[in-house]
Tab-separated table of C-alpha atoms in Angstrom:
chain	number	residue	atom	x	y	z
P	1	MET	CA	0.000	0.000	0.000
P	2	ALA	CA	2.713	2.420	1.005
P	3	ARG	CA	4.758	1.479	-2.031
P	4	LYS	CA	1.825	2.084	-4.375
P	5	MET	CA	1.040	5.494	-2.929
P	6	LEU	CA	4.668	6.521	-2.957
P	7	SER	CA	5.219	5.386	-6.515
P	8	LYS	CA	2.172	7.352	-7.671
P	9	LYS	CA	3.522	10.509	-6.079
P	10	ILE	CA	6.914	9.927	-7.633
P	11	ILE	CA	5.334	9.542	-11.046
P	12	ARG	CA	3.498	12.833	-10.684
P	13	LYS	CA	6.557	14.692	-9.473
P	14	HIS	CA	8.742	13.243	-12.143
P	15	ASN	CA	6.333	14.121	-14.896
P	16	MET	CA	6.506	17.695	-13.674
P	17	GLN	CA	10.242	17.653	-13.563
P	18	ASN	CA	10.697	15.841	-16.829
P	19	ASP	CA	8.855	18.616	-18.565
P	20	THR	CA	10.906	21.332	-16.983
P	21	LEU	CA	14.293	19.672	-16.813
P	22	GLY	CA	14.181	17.118	-19.562
P	23	VAL	CA	15.610	14.464	-17.323
P	24	GLY	CA	15.844	11.065	-18.944
P	25	LYS	CA	13.369	8.376	-18.149
P	26	GLU	CA	14.249	5.654	-15.663
P	27	CYS	CA	12.304	2.648	-14.707
P	28	PHE	CA	11.442	4.156	-11.363
P	29	ILE	CA	8.953	6.492	-12.940
P	30	THR	CA	7.423	3.928	-15.220
P	31	LEU	CA	5.923	2.081	-12.300
P	32	GLY	CA	2.193	1.983	-12.417
P	33	GLU	CA	-0.102	0.878	-9.690
P	34	ASN	CA	-0.072	-2.776	-10.671
P	35	GLU	CA	3.510	-2.976	-11.777
P	36	ALA	CA	4.844	-2.090	-8.359
P	37	GLU	CA	3.648	-5.439	-7.081
P	38	HIS	CA	5.448	-7.441	-9.772
P	39	PRO	CA	8.683	-9.006	-8.519
P	40	SER	CA	10.637	-8.287	-11.682
P	41	MET	CA	9.872	-4.597	-11.293
P	42	ILE	CA	11.239	-4.745	-7.787
P	43	PHE	CA	14.373	-6.326	-9.221
P	44	MET	CA	14.692	-3.476	-11.694
P	45	ILE	CA	14.209	-0.870	-8.996
P	46	LEU	CA	17.065	-2.272	-7.005
P	47	PHE	CA	19.616	-2.805	-9.691
P	48	PHE	CA	19.084	-0.157	-12.325
P	49	PRO	CA	21.360	2.774	-11.555
P	50	LEU	CA	19.482	6.007	-11.361
P	51	PRO	CA	20.998	9.120	-12.916
P	52	ALA	CA	22.030	11.810	-10.486
P	53	GLY	CA	19.332	14.086	-11.836
P	54	ASP	CA	16.888	12.152	-9.766
P	55	LEU	CA	18.065	13.949	-6.679
P	56	TRP	CA	16.267	17.112	-7.783
P	57	GLY	CA	13.064	15.891	-6.190
P	58	PRO	CA	14.560	15.354	-2.760
P	59	LEU	CA	16.359	18.689	-3.063
P	60	VAL	CA	13.121	20.537	-3.730
P	61	LEU	CA	11.465	18.747	-0.796
P	62	CYS	CA	14.363	19.500	1.522
P	63	VAL	CA	14.469	23.188	0.601
P	64	SER	CA	10.722	23.610	1.012
P	65	LEU	CA	10.743	21.844	4.380
P	66	ALA	CA	13.667	23.958	5.590
P	67	LEU	CA	11.940	27.134	4.421
P	68	MET	CA	8.698	26.233	6.161
P	69	LEU	CA	10.589	25.586	9.380
P	70	GLN	CA	11.755	29.190	9.339
P	71	GLY	CA	9.754	32.026	10.709
P	72	GLY	CA	9.603	30.284	14.010
P	73	SER	CA	10.999	31.637	17.239
P	74	ALA	CA	14.469	31.506	15.748
P	75	ASP	CA	14.976	35.119	14.859
P	76	SER	CA	15.298	36.913	18.132
P	77	LYS	CA	16.279	34.243	20.623
P	78	ASP	CA	19.315	31.994	20.646
P	79	ASP	CA	17.585	28.790	21.576
P	80	GLY	CA	15.050	28.864	18.843
P	81	GLY	CA	14.172	26.405	16.186
P	82	PRO	CA	16.613	24.979	13.689
P	83	GLN	CA	18.216	27.312	11.219
P	84	PHE	CA	17.869	26.693	7.502
P	85	ALA	CA	21.377	25.296	7.262
P	86	GLU	CA	20.764	22.989	10.192
P	87	VAL	CA	17.702	21.403	8.594
P	88	PHE	CA	19.566	21.008	5.351
P	89	VAL	CA	22.574	19.421	7.012
P	90	ILE	CA	20.447	17.088	9.097
P	91	ILE	CA	18.506	15.810	6.126
P	92	TRP	CA	21.415	15.347	3.750
P	93	PHE	CA	24.015	14.266	6.263
P	94	GLY	CA	21.487	11.929	7.832
P	95	ALA	CA	20.601	10.397	4.474
P	96	VAL	CA	24.274	9.896	3.586
P	97	VAL	CA	25.043	8.322	6.938
P	98	ILE	CA	22.102	5.945	6.691
P	99	THR	CA	23.108	4.968	3.171
P	100	LEU	CA	26.699	4.355	4.258
P	101	ASN	CA	25.434	2.363	7.192
P	102	SER	CA	23.307	0.114	5.043
P	103	LYS	CA	26.126	-0.412	2.556
P	104	LEU	CA	28.644	-1.163	5.292
P	105	LEU	CA	26.277	-3.742	6.728
P	106	GLY	CA	26.311	-5.521	3.407
P	107	GLY	CA	23.427	-3.972	1.529
P	108	THR	CA	23.178	-4.301	-2.228
P	109	ILE	CA	21.343	-1.111	-3.019
P	110	SER	CA	23.295	1.567	-4.848
P	111	PHE	CA	24.343	4.791	-3.151
P	112	PHE	CA	22.314	7.247	-5.189
P	113	GLN	CA	19.296	5.010	-5.195
P	114	SER	CA	19.237	4.904	-1.430
P	115	LEU	CA	19.700	8.667	-1.176
P	116	CYS	CA	16.884	9.111	-3.642
P	117	VAL	CA	14.500	6.885	-1.708
P	118	LEU	CA	15.292	8.537	1.601
P	119	GLY	CA	14.918	11.974	0.054
P	120	TYR	CA	11.581	11.234	-1.530
P	121	CYS	CA	10.227	9.720	1.653
P	122	VAL	CA	10.543	13.134	3.264
P	123	LEU	CA	7.518	14.108	1.150
P	124	PRO	CA	4.864	12.965	3.677
P	125	LEU	CA	6.625	14.971	6.359
P	126	THR	CA	6.736	18.044	4.133
P	127	VAL	CA	2.985	17.679	3.686
P	128	ALA	CA	2.680	17.371	7.479
P	129	MET	CA	4.649	20.605	7.886
P	130	LEU	CA	2.313	22.368	5.497
P	131	VAL	CA	-0.724	21.115	7.399
P	132	CYS	CA	0.862	22.151	10.698
P	133	ARG	CA	1.460	25.680	9.510
P	134	LEU	CA	-2.097	25.941	8.288
P	135	VAL	CA	-3.452	24.629	11.596
P	136	LEU	CA	-1.233	27.049	13.503
P	137	LEU	CA	-2.721	29.924	11.533
P	138	ALA	CA	-6.045	29.002	13.061
P	139	GLY	CA	-4.736	28.914	16.615
P	140	SER	CA	-2.094	27.382	18.859
P	141	GLY	CA	-4.048	25.845	21.701
P	142	THR	CA	-4.357	22.278	22.873
P	143	VAL	CA	-6.764	21.245	20.095
P	144	SER	CA	-4.408	22.445	17.405
P	145	PHE	CA	-1.582	20.607	19.130
P	146	ILE	CA	-3.518	17.364	19.139
P	147	ILE	CA	-4.372	17.732	15.467
P	148	ARG	CA	-0.756	18.443	14.657
P	149	LEU	CA	0.380	15.496	16.748
P	150	ILE	CA	-1.924	13.099	14.930
P	151	VAL	CA	-0.931	14.392	11.509
P	152	VAL	CA	2.802	14.291	12.242
P	153	VAL	CA	2.656	10.820	13.773
P	154	ALA	CA	0.705	9.489	10.803
P	155	MET	CA	3.100	11.011	8.281
P	156	PHE	CA	6.109	9.807	10.254
P	157	GLY	CA	4.734	6.293	10.159
P	158	TRP	CA	4.128	6.531	6.452
P	159	SER	CA	7.646	7.846	5.702
P	160	THR	CA	9.309	5.187	7.772
P	161	LEU	CA	7.252	2.360	6.345
P	162	ALA	CA	7.706	3.497	2.760
P	163	SER	CA	11.468	3.892	2.966
P	164	THR	CA	11.852	0.688	4.947
P	165	ALA	CA	9.892	-1.202	2.325
P	166	PHE	CA	12.388	-0.100	-0.295
P	167	LEU	CA	15.605	-0.329	1.675
P	168	ALA	CA	15.197	-3.337	3.923
P	169	ASP	CA	14.755	-5.727	1.020
P	170	SER	CA	18.323	-5.263	-0.103
P	171	GLN	CA	19.750	-6.402	3.218
P	172	PRO	CA	20.619	-9.875	4.426
P	173	PRO	CA	17.738	-11.072	6.603
P	174	ASN	CA	19.598	-11.167	9.907
P	175	ARG	CA	20.515	-7.487	9.693
P	176	LYS	CA	17.253	-5.922	8.667
P	177	ALA	CA	16.588	-4.438	12.090
P	178	LEU	CA	20.044	-2.873	12.128
P	179	VAL	CA	19.234	-0.995	8.940
P	180	VAL	CA	15.665	-0.046	9.834
P	181	TYR	CA	16.494	1.529	13.177
P	182	PRO	CA	18.587	4.462	11.826
P	183	ILE	CA	15.834	5.224	9.304
P	184	PHE	CA	13.362	5.336	12.180
P	185	LEU	CA	15.663	7.686	14.112
P	186	PHE	CA	16.133	9.946	11.079
P	187	TYR	CA	12.431	10.467	10.452
P	188	PHE	CA	11.787	10.770	14.181
P	189	VAL	CA	14.176	13.716	14.388
P	190	ILE	CA	12.556	15.403	11.389
P	191	SER	CA	9.105	14.804	12.869
P	192	TRP	CA	10.248	16.272	16.159
P	193	MET	CA	11.438	19.422	14.396
P	194	ILE	CA	8.070	19.711	12.668
P	195	LEU	CA	6.006	19.077	15.776
P	196	THR	CA	7.904	21.528	17.952
P	197	PHE	CA	7.665	24.337	15.445
P	198	THR	CA	6.203	27.352	17.209
P	199	PRO	CA	5.504	30.557	15.370
P	200	GLN	CA	6.775	33.764	16.879
K	1	MET	CA	97.326	-45.023	10.408
K	2	ALA	CA	93.666	-44.536	9.392
K	3	THR	CA	92.477	-46.572	6.523
K	4	VAL	CA	90.231	-45.159	3.840
K	5	ASP	CA	87.394	-47.039	5.392
K	6	ASP	CA	87.895	-45.310	8.677
K	7	LEU	CA	87.690	-41.914	7.059
K	8	LYS	CA	84.409	-42.672	5.350
K	9	PHE	CA	81.360	-41.384	7.019
K	10	GLN	CA	79.887	-44.068	9.197
K	11	GLU	CA	76.283	-44.326	9.938
K	12	PHE	CA	75.729	-44.802	13.597
K	13	ASP	CA	73.376	-47.530	14.461
K	14	ASP	CA	70.522	-47.165	16.734
K	15	ALA	CA	71.521	-46.904	20.360
K	16	ALA	CA	69.738	-50.111	21.174
K	17	ASN	CA	71.617	-52.066	18.452
K	18	LEU	CA	74.924	-50.637	19.554
K	19	LEU	CA	74.209	-51.509	23.135
K	20	ALA	CA	73.161	-54.971	22.157
K	21	ALA	CA	76.457	-55.355	20.296
K	22	ASN	CA	78.494	-53.977	23.119
K	23	PRO	CA	76.638	-54.309	26.414
K	24	ASP	CA	79.407	-52.907	28.543
K	25	ALA	CA	79.776	-49.592	26.777
K	26	THR	CA	79.088	-46.531	28.883
K	27	THR	CA	75.960	-44.649	27.969
K	28	ILE	CA	75.045	-41.061	28.566
K	29	SER	CA	71.460	-39.924	28.208
K	30	ILE	CA	70.622	-36.309	27.610
K	31	ASP	CA	66.997	-35.320	28.283
K	32	GLU	CA	65.353	-32.182	27.050
K	33	PRO	CA	64.722	-29.734	29.853
K	34	VAL	CA	61.094	-29.686	30.989
K	35	GLU	CA	59.387	-26.494	29.735
K	36	ILE	CA	56.939	-24.942	32.114
K	37	PRO	CA	54.302	-23.110	30.086
K	38	LYS	CA	53.583	-19.573	31.173
K	39	ASN	CA	50.075	-20.362	32.433
K	40	GLN	CA	51.165	-22.968	34.849
K	41	HIS	CA	54.009	-20.826	35.994
K	42	GLY	CA	51.541	-18.150	36.811
K	43	ARG	CA	49.317	-20.619	38.533
K	44	LEU	CA	52.115	-21.858	40.718
K	45	GLN	CA	52.834	-18.349	41.848
K	46	GLU	CA	49.360	-17.066	42.578
K	47	PRO	CA	46.327	-19.258	42.777
K	48	GLY	CA	44.200	-16.144	42.481
K	49	ARG	CA	45.135	-15.823	38.843
K	50	GLU	CA	42.962	-18.706	37.796
K	51	GLU	CA	39.947	-16.590	37.248
K	52	ASP	CA	42.026	-14.355	35.013
K	53	ASP	CA	42.564	-17.204	32.605
K	54	GLU	CA	38.898	-18.006	32.722
K	55	LEU	CA	38.111	-14.380	32.078
K	56	LEU	CA	40.629	-14.140	29.301
K	57	GLY	CA	40.140	-17.536	27.722
K	58	THR	CA	43.854	-17.526	26.918
K	59	ASP	CA	43.517	-20.606	24.774
K	60	ASP	CA	41.207	-19.215	22.194
K	61	SER	CA	42.365	-15.636	22.604
K	62	ASP	CA	45.585	-16.471	20.768
K	63	LYS	CA	43.588	-18.116	18.035
K	64	THR	CA	41.122	-15.291	17.787
K	65	GLU	CA	43.865	-12.714	17.701
K	66	LEU	CA	45.436	-14.549	14.811
K	67	LEU	CA	42.078	-14.636	13.111
K	68	ALA	CA	41.576	-10.972	13.808
K	69	GLY	CA	44.877	-10.251	12.148
K	70	GLN	CA	43.799	-12.248	9.132
K	71	LYS	CA	40.372	-10.624	8.995
K	72	LYS	CA	41.398	-6.997	8.726
K	73	SER	CA	43.928	-7.498	5.976
K	74	ALA	CA	42.206	-5.272	3.390
K	75	PRO	CA	44.087	-1.982	2.871
K	76	PHE	CA	42.553	0.930	4.681
K	77	TRP	CA	41.586	2.851	1.568
K	78	THR	CA	39.166	0.167	0.367
K	79	PHE	CA	35.525	-0.069	1.331
K	80	GLU	CA	35.952	-3.692	2.443
K	81	TYR	CA	38.254	-2.614	5.250
K	82	TYR	CA	35.493	-0.582	6.837
K	83	GLN	CA	32.955	-3.310	6.222
K	84	THR	CA	34.855	-5.506	8.659
K	85	PHE	CA	33.832	-3.120	11.416
K	86	PHE	CA	30.161	-3.662	10.659
K	87	ASP	CA	30.263	-7.430	10.566
K	88	VAL	CA	27.562	-7.957	13.177
K	89	ASP	CA	24.088	-9.407	13.126
K	90	THR	CA	21.054	-8.086	14.935
K	91	TYR	CA	21.215	-10.665	17.708
K	92	GLN	CA	24.890	-9.886	18.345
K	93	VAL	CA	24.190	-6.193	18.791
K	94	LEU	CA	21.319	-6.976	21.129
K	95	ASP	CA	23.513	-9.370	23.110
K	96	ARG	CA	26.190	-6.739	23.494
K	97	ILE	CA	23.668	-4.179	24.665
K	98	LYS	CA	22.335	-6.676	27.192
K	99	GLY	CA	25.872	-7.385	28.360
K	100	SER	CA	26.541	-3.723	28.935
K	101	VAL	CA	23.400	-3.227	31.005
K	102	PHE	CA	23.537	-6.375	33.117
K	103	PRO	CA	27.123	-6.864	34.225
K	104	VAL	CA	27.877	-10.468	35.079
K	105	PRO	CA	30.193	-10.543	38.079
K	106	GLY	CA	33.564	-11.904	37.122
K	107	LYS	CA	33.000	-11.803	33.384
K	108	ASN	CA	34.841	-9.476	31.085
K	109	PHE	CA	32.632	-7.684	28.546
K	110	VAL	CA	35.268	-7.657	25.858
K	111	ARG	CA	36.146	-11.325	26.038
K	112	LEU	CA	32.623	-12.498	26.526
K	113	TYR	CA	30.796	-10.482	23.914
K	114	ILE	CA	33.194	-8.819	21.591
K	115	ARG	CA	35.601	-11.733	21.067
K	116	SER	CA	37.868	-9.902	18.641
K	117	ASN	CA	34.994	-8.718	16.514
K	118	PRO	CA	34.630	-5.093	17.592
K	119	ASP	CA	31.980	-3.245	15.669
K	120	LEU	CA	31.428	0.428	15.073
K	121	TYR	CA	27.693	0.106	14.500
K	122	GLY	CA	26.817	-0.056	18.189
K	123	PRO	CA	28.944	2.842	19.429
K	124	PHE	CA	27.951	5.158	16.574
K	125	TRP	CA	24.202	4.624	16.701
K	126	ILE	CA	23.994	4.440	20.471
K	127	CYS	CA	25.744	7.811	20.640
K	128	ALA	CA	23.413	9.253	17.977
K	129	THR	CA	20.353	7.976	19.827
K	130	LEU	CA	21.675	9.321	23.108
K	131	VAL	CA	22.277	12.769	21.616
K	132	PHE	CA	18.714	13.083	20.365
K	133	THR	CA	17.213	11.427	23.437
K	134	ILE	CA	18.916	13.885	25.759
K	135	ALA	CA	17.981	16.872	23.606
K	136	VAL	CA	14.340	15.798	23.225
K	137	SER	CA	13.911	14.727	26.851
K	138	GLY	CA	15.514	17.912	28.097
K	139	ASN	CA	13.202	19.962	25.953
K	140	LEU	CA	10.128	18.012	27.076
K	141	SER	CA	11.141	18.185	30.722
K	142	ASN	CA	11.626	21.941	30.585
K	143	PHE	CA	8.276	22.278	28.849
K	144	PHE	CA	6.456	20.379	31.606
K	145	ILE	CA	8.273	22.201	34.373
K	146	HIS	CA	7.492	25.657	33.061
K	147	LEU	CA	4.001	24.812	31.792
K	148	GLY	CA	1.336	27.140	32.996
K	149	LYS	CA	3.580	30.071	33.700
K	150	PRO	CA	2.313	33.165	31.953
K	151	THR	CA	5.757	34.422	30.971
K	152	TYR	CA	6.902	31.139	29.512
K	153	HIS	CA	7.149	30.848	25.759
K	154	TYR	CA	8.096	27.428	24.455
K	155	VAL	CA	11.242	27.235	22.350
K	156	PRO	CA	12.553	24.031	20.778
K	157	GLU	CA	16.128	24.765	21.967
K	158	PHE	CA	17.703	23.340	18.881
K	159	ARG	CA	21.161	24.717	19.713
K	160	LYS	CA	21.453	22.151	22.415
K	161	VAL	CA	21.460	19.306	19.932
K	162	SER	CA	24.817	20.374	18.520
K	163	ILE	CA	26.236	20.809	22.000
K	164	ALA	CA	24.968	17.385	23.039
K	165	ALA	CA	26.395	15.823	19.885
K	166	THR	CA	29.825	17.366	20.418
K	167	THR	CA	29.986	16.312	24.052
K	168	ILE	CA	28.833	12.765	23.610
K	169	TYR	CA	30.862	11.975	20.528
K	170	ALA	CA	33.939	13.547	22.095
K	171	TYR	CA	33.471	11.403	25.174
K	172	ALA	CA	32.896	8.246	23.175
K	173	TRP	CA	35.986	8.724	20.987
K	174	LEU	CA	38.545	10.890	22.769
K	175	VAL	CA	38.397	9.168	26.142
K	176	PRO	CA	38.991	5.721	24.589
K	177	LEU	CA	41.853	7.228	22.590
K	178	ALA	CA	43.438	8.642	25.721
K	179	LEU	CA	42.874	5.418	27.620
K	180	TRP	CA	44.322	3.334	24.816
K	181	GLY	CA	47.388	5.549	24.597
K	182	PHE	CA	47.842	5.355	28.346
K	183	LEU	CA	47.506	1.553	28.378
K	184	MET	CA	49.987	1.217	25.521
K	185	TRP	CA	52.453	3.394	27.380
K	186	ARG	CA	52.092	1.357	30.554
K	187	ASN	CA	52.365	-1.808	28.502
K	188	SER	CA	55.804	-0.797	27.376
K	189	LYS	CA	56.886	-0.410	30.984
K	190	VAL	CA	55.083	-3.299	32.645
K	191	MET	CA	54.339	-6.539	30.869
K	192	ASN	CA	50.585	-6.919	30.980
K	193	ILE	CA	48.710	-10.077	30.159
K	194	VAL	CA	45.736	-8.206	28.856
K	195	SER	CA	45.867	-5.557	26.195
K	196	TYR	CA	42.958	-4.175	24.239
K	197	SER	CA	42.940	-2.765	20.756
K	198	PHE	CA	41.664	0.761	20.230
K	199	LEU	CA	38.452	-0.447	18.604
K	200	GLU	CA	37.658	-2.773	21.453
K	201	ILE	CA	37.928	0.118	23.900
K	202	VAL	CA	35.703	2.283	21.687
K	203	CYS	CA	33.240	-0.599	21.554
K	204	VAL	CA	33.104	-0.976	25.341
K	205	TYR	CA	32.625	2.730	25.857
K	206	GLY	CA	29.965	2.958	23.163
K	207	TYR	CA	27.907	0.110	24.531
K	208	SER	CA	28.328	1.326	28.102
K	209	LEU	CA	26.549	4.548	27.137
K	210	PHE	CA	23.394	2.616	26.310
K	211	ILE	CA	22.089	2.711	29.895
K	212	TYR	CA	21.866	6.489	29.683
K	213	ILE	CA	19.163	6.317	27.000
K	214	PRO	CA	16.349	5.037	29.241
K	215	THR	CA	17.836	7.131	32.051
K	216	ALA	CA	17.489	10.271	29.955
K	217	ILE	CA	13.886	9.420	29.156
K	218	LEU	CA	13.128	8.902	32.839
K	219	TRP	CA	14.793	12.195	33.696
K	220	ILE	CA	11.664	13.891	32.347
K	221	ILE	CA	10.121	13.192	35.766
K	222	PRO	CA	10.584	16.523	37.525
K	223	GLN	CA	11.690	15.219	40.899
K	224	LYS	CA	15.233	15.850	42.076
K	225	VAL	CA	15.399	12.700	44.173
K	226	VAL	CA	14.226	10.498	41.295
K	227	ARG	CA	16.790	12.032	38.953
K	228	TRP	CA	19.697	11.529	41.301
K	229	VAL	CA	18.671	7.973	42.104
K	230	LEU	CA	18.604	7.286	38.376
K	231	VAL	CA	22.080	8.796	37.973
K	232	MET	CA	23.469	6.610	40.731
K	233	PHE	CA	21.801	3.493	39.417
K	234	SER	CA	22.910	3.861	35.817
K	235	LEU	CA	26.387	4.895	36.909
K	236	CYS	CA	26.708	1.746	39.024
K	237	LEU	CA	25.598	-0.512	36.204
K	238	SER	CA	27.692	0.872	33.367
K	239	GLY	CA	30.554	1.853	35.658
K	240	SER	CA	30.855	-1.705	36.869
K	241	VAL	CA	31.037	-2.965	33.286
K	242	LEU	CA	33.858	-0.535	32.576
K	243	VAL	CA	35.690	-1.382	35.791
K	244	MET	CA	35.446	-5.111	35.217
K	245	THR	CA	36.728	-4.646	31.702
K	246	PHE	CA	39.725	-2.498	32.531
K	247	TRP	CA	40.784	-3.843	35.895
K	248	PRO	CA	42.576	-6.902	34.411
K	249	ALA	CA	44.467	-4.574	32.109
K	250	VAL	CA	45.946	-2.444	34.874
K	251	ARG	CA	46.078	-4.929	37.704
K	252	ASP	CA	49.704	-5.857	37.067
K	253	ASP	CA	50.800	-2.290	37.268
K	254	ASN	CA	51.791	-0.223	40.247
K	255	ARG	CA	48.889	-0.297	42.698
K	256	ARG	CA	48.391	3.426	42.802
K	257	ILE	CA	48.430	3.834	39.043
K	258	ALA	CA	45.939	1.008	38.661
K	259	LEU	CA	43.545	2.535	41.160
K	260	ALA	CA	44.003	5.989	39.677
K	261	THR	CA	43.215	4.731	36.186
K	262	VAL	CA	40.076	2.910	37.206
K	263	GLY	CA	39.047	5.849	39.354
K	264	THR	CA	39.454	8.252	36.452
K	265	ILE	CA	37.360	6.042	34.192
K	266	VAL	CA	34.487	6.021	36.678
K	267	LEU	CA	34.871	9.725	37.403
K	268	LEU	CA	34.649	10.721	33.741
K	269	HIS	CA	31.614	8.515	33.297
K	270	ALA	CA	29.949	10.171	36.267
K	271	LEU	CA	30.869	13.628	35.025
K	272	LEU	CA	29.169	12.939	31.715
K	273	ALA	CA	25.944	11.906	33.414
K	274	VAL	CA	25.889	14.743	35.911
K	275	GLY	CA	26.907	17.292	33.291
K	276	CYS	CA	24.110	16.256	30.958
K	277	LEU	CA	21.602	16.346	33.774
K	278	ALA	CA	22.690	19.800	34.875
K	279	TYR	CA	22.867	21.385	31.427
K	280	PHE	CA	19.939	19.947	29.544
K	281	PHE	CA	17.419	19.580	32.336
K	282	ASP	CA	16.318	22.582	34.327
K	283	ALA	CA	16.002	22.130	38.044
K	284	PRO	CA	12.465	21.204	38.969
K	285	GLU	CA	10.592	23.972	40.695
K	286	LEU	CA	9.746	23.680	44.335
K	287	ASP	CA	6.145	23.220	45.236
K	288	PHE	CA	5.249	26.574	46.737
K	289	PRO	CA	4.263	29.320	44.273
K	290	ALA	CA	6.857	31.941	43.461
K	291	PRO	CA	6.369	35.329	45.185
K	292	ILE	CA	5.035	38.110	43.035
K	293	ILE	CA	6.752	41.425	43.572
K	294	PRO	CA	4.926	44.456	42.178
K	295	ALA	CA	7.480	46.728	40.519
K	296	HIS	CA	7.253	50.493	40.893
K	297	ASN	CA	5.998	51.100	37.366
K	298	GLY	CA	2.989	48.850	37.843
K	299	THR	CA	4.144	45.674	36.041
K	300	THR	CA	4.528	42.544	38.089
K	301	VAL	CA	7.797	40.657	38.188
K	302	ILE	CA	7.696	36.990	38.960
K	303	THR	CA	10.873	35.660	40.490
K	304	LYS	CA	11.890	32.103	39.753
K	305	SER	CA	12.960	30.045	42.731
K	306	GLN	CA	15.804	27.715	41.776
C-alpha cells in the first residue's frame, strides 16, 4: 500500500520535472499501480542505476521543508528552532550516513538510489509541515496541538514504512533491524522538528 | 694409520643395536629440559590468577587474535576494510547491549561479547540515539516544568542538539583514545597479560553509554530525588562494566596507578551523566508558588525560585 502510494507521487513529481528539466526516463517512474507489485519490477528498482538528476526531487522537498521551518521563534532568541542550514545538514548528512550504514552492513542497493529513496520519503513529512502551519494559523491551543500530533505521527509512520519497504529488502535477513532503526531515528528527528515548530 | 674405510662417514646404528652389540659400553642420556608453560608458571605463583585465565580464555584468545589479524587485511583505503567493522548481526548487537546493562560478576565484557569482533555500529548509533534522546527529553522536561507560567514561551532549543552531539561523541571517541594511549604506554613499561585494541575500547565505551538512554527518558520526571537515584543506578551498572573490563588490564601495574586509572574512568563517566543532567534539564521547581513582587511602574515581576 505504502509502495503504491509513494510510486504514484513519484510519477506525478517526475512528470513535472521531466517537462521542466528534460531528465531522462528511468524505470522508477514507469511504475504503475499494478507494476509495483510485480517481482521483476522490484528487481529493476534495485539494480538499475538512477541518474544523479533524480536527486532534484529530494532537493526541492528539503528546501521547502527547511523554508517552512523558518519564521519560528528563531529570529530573536538563541535557543530557537533549527536554522535553515541545520535542517539542510540534518537531512542530507542523515541520508548519507544511513546509506553508508546500510552499505557497510552488506546492503546491495546503490548509493544514489538509497539517497533518492530517503529523500523522496521526506515528502509525507513536508505535507505534514504544510498542514501544521495551516493549523497554527487558526490557533495554537491544545486542540491544534492534538491535530498536529496526529498528523505528524501518521506522516512519520508513512515515511518510515515506505522507505523501509524499499531499503530493507536489499539487506541480508539477519541485519534488517540494524538498517531499519537508523531510518526510524532519522524520520523521528525530522518529525520532532516539525512538531515543535512554534511561530513567533 | 687410518684406513680409507675409517675416514668414510659411518652411519651410527641405533643406540639399542649398539648396546646390544656392546653391552658394557658406557651410555650417557641427555633429556630435554622440561618447559613450564607460562600459564602454569603463573598458577604456581598465585592461585588467584585462575579466574584471570577463565576471564581471558587464553587458549582461544591467541587463536582469535590470529584470526583478527587475518580478517582486517584489506588496505585501509578500500571499502571492504570498513565493512569488517560492521560485521555484526542483529542478535549480536542486542547481546552486546544486554551485556553492557547487566554486568555479570567476574565476566569481562570484551572477552565475553566482543571476542575480537569489535563493531562500530553499536557505538555510533547508540551515541546518535543518546544525543537526540537527551535533547528531546531535556526539551520536554523543561516544557512540563514551566508549563502554565504566563511568561513562559516554548522554544525548541535546537542549539542544544549540537552541544549534546559534540559532548557525547567527544566522550565516546577521545576518552577511549586517551585510555588506549595510556595503556599502551604502561604496557611498554610493565608486561601486561591483557591488552585491548583501540576499537575494542571504543566498543566498550559505546555500549556502556546505552544505559543512559532510558535514564534520559526517565529524567523527564521533575523530581530531584528520582533524577539523582537514576544517575546513581545507571552509573553503578555501566561503571561496573567498565571497571570489570579495565581492571585486568591495569592490575599488574603499580597499585596506585591502577587505582588511579580505574578511578578516572568512573569519574569521567559520572561527570558525563551529571553534566548532561545539569545542562539539559532545568532544576524542577519547588512546590510553593513563586512570590510576586509588584514593581514600581505597575508591572509585576515573577521571580523564579531555583
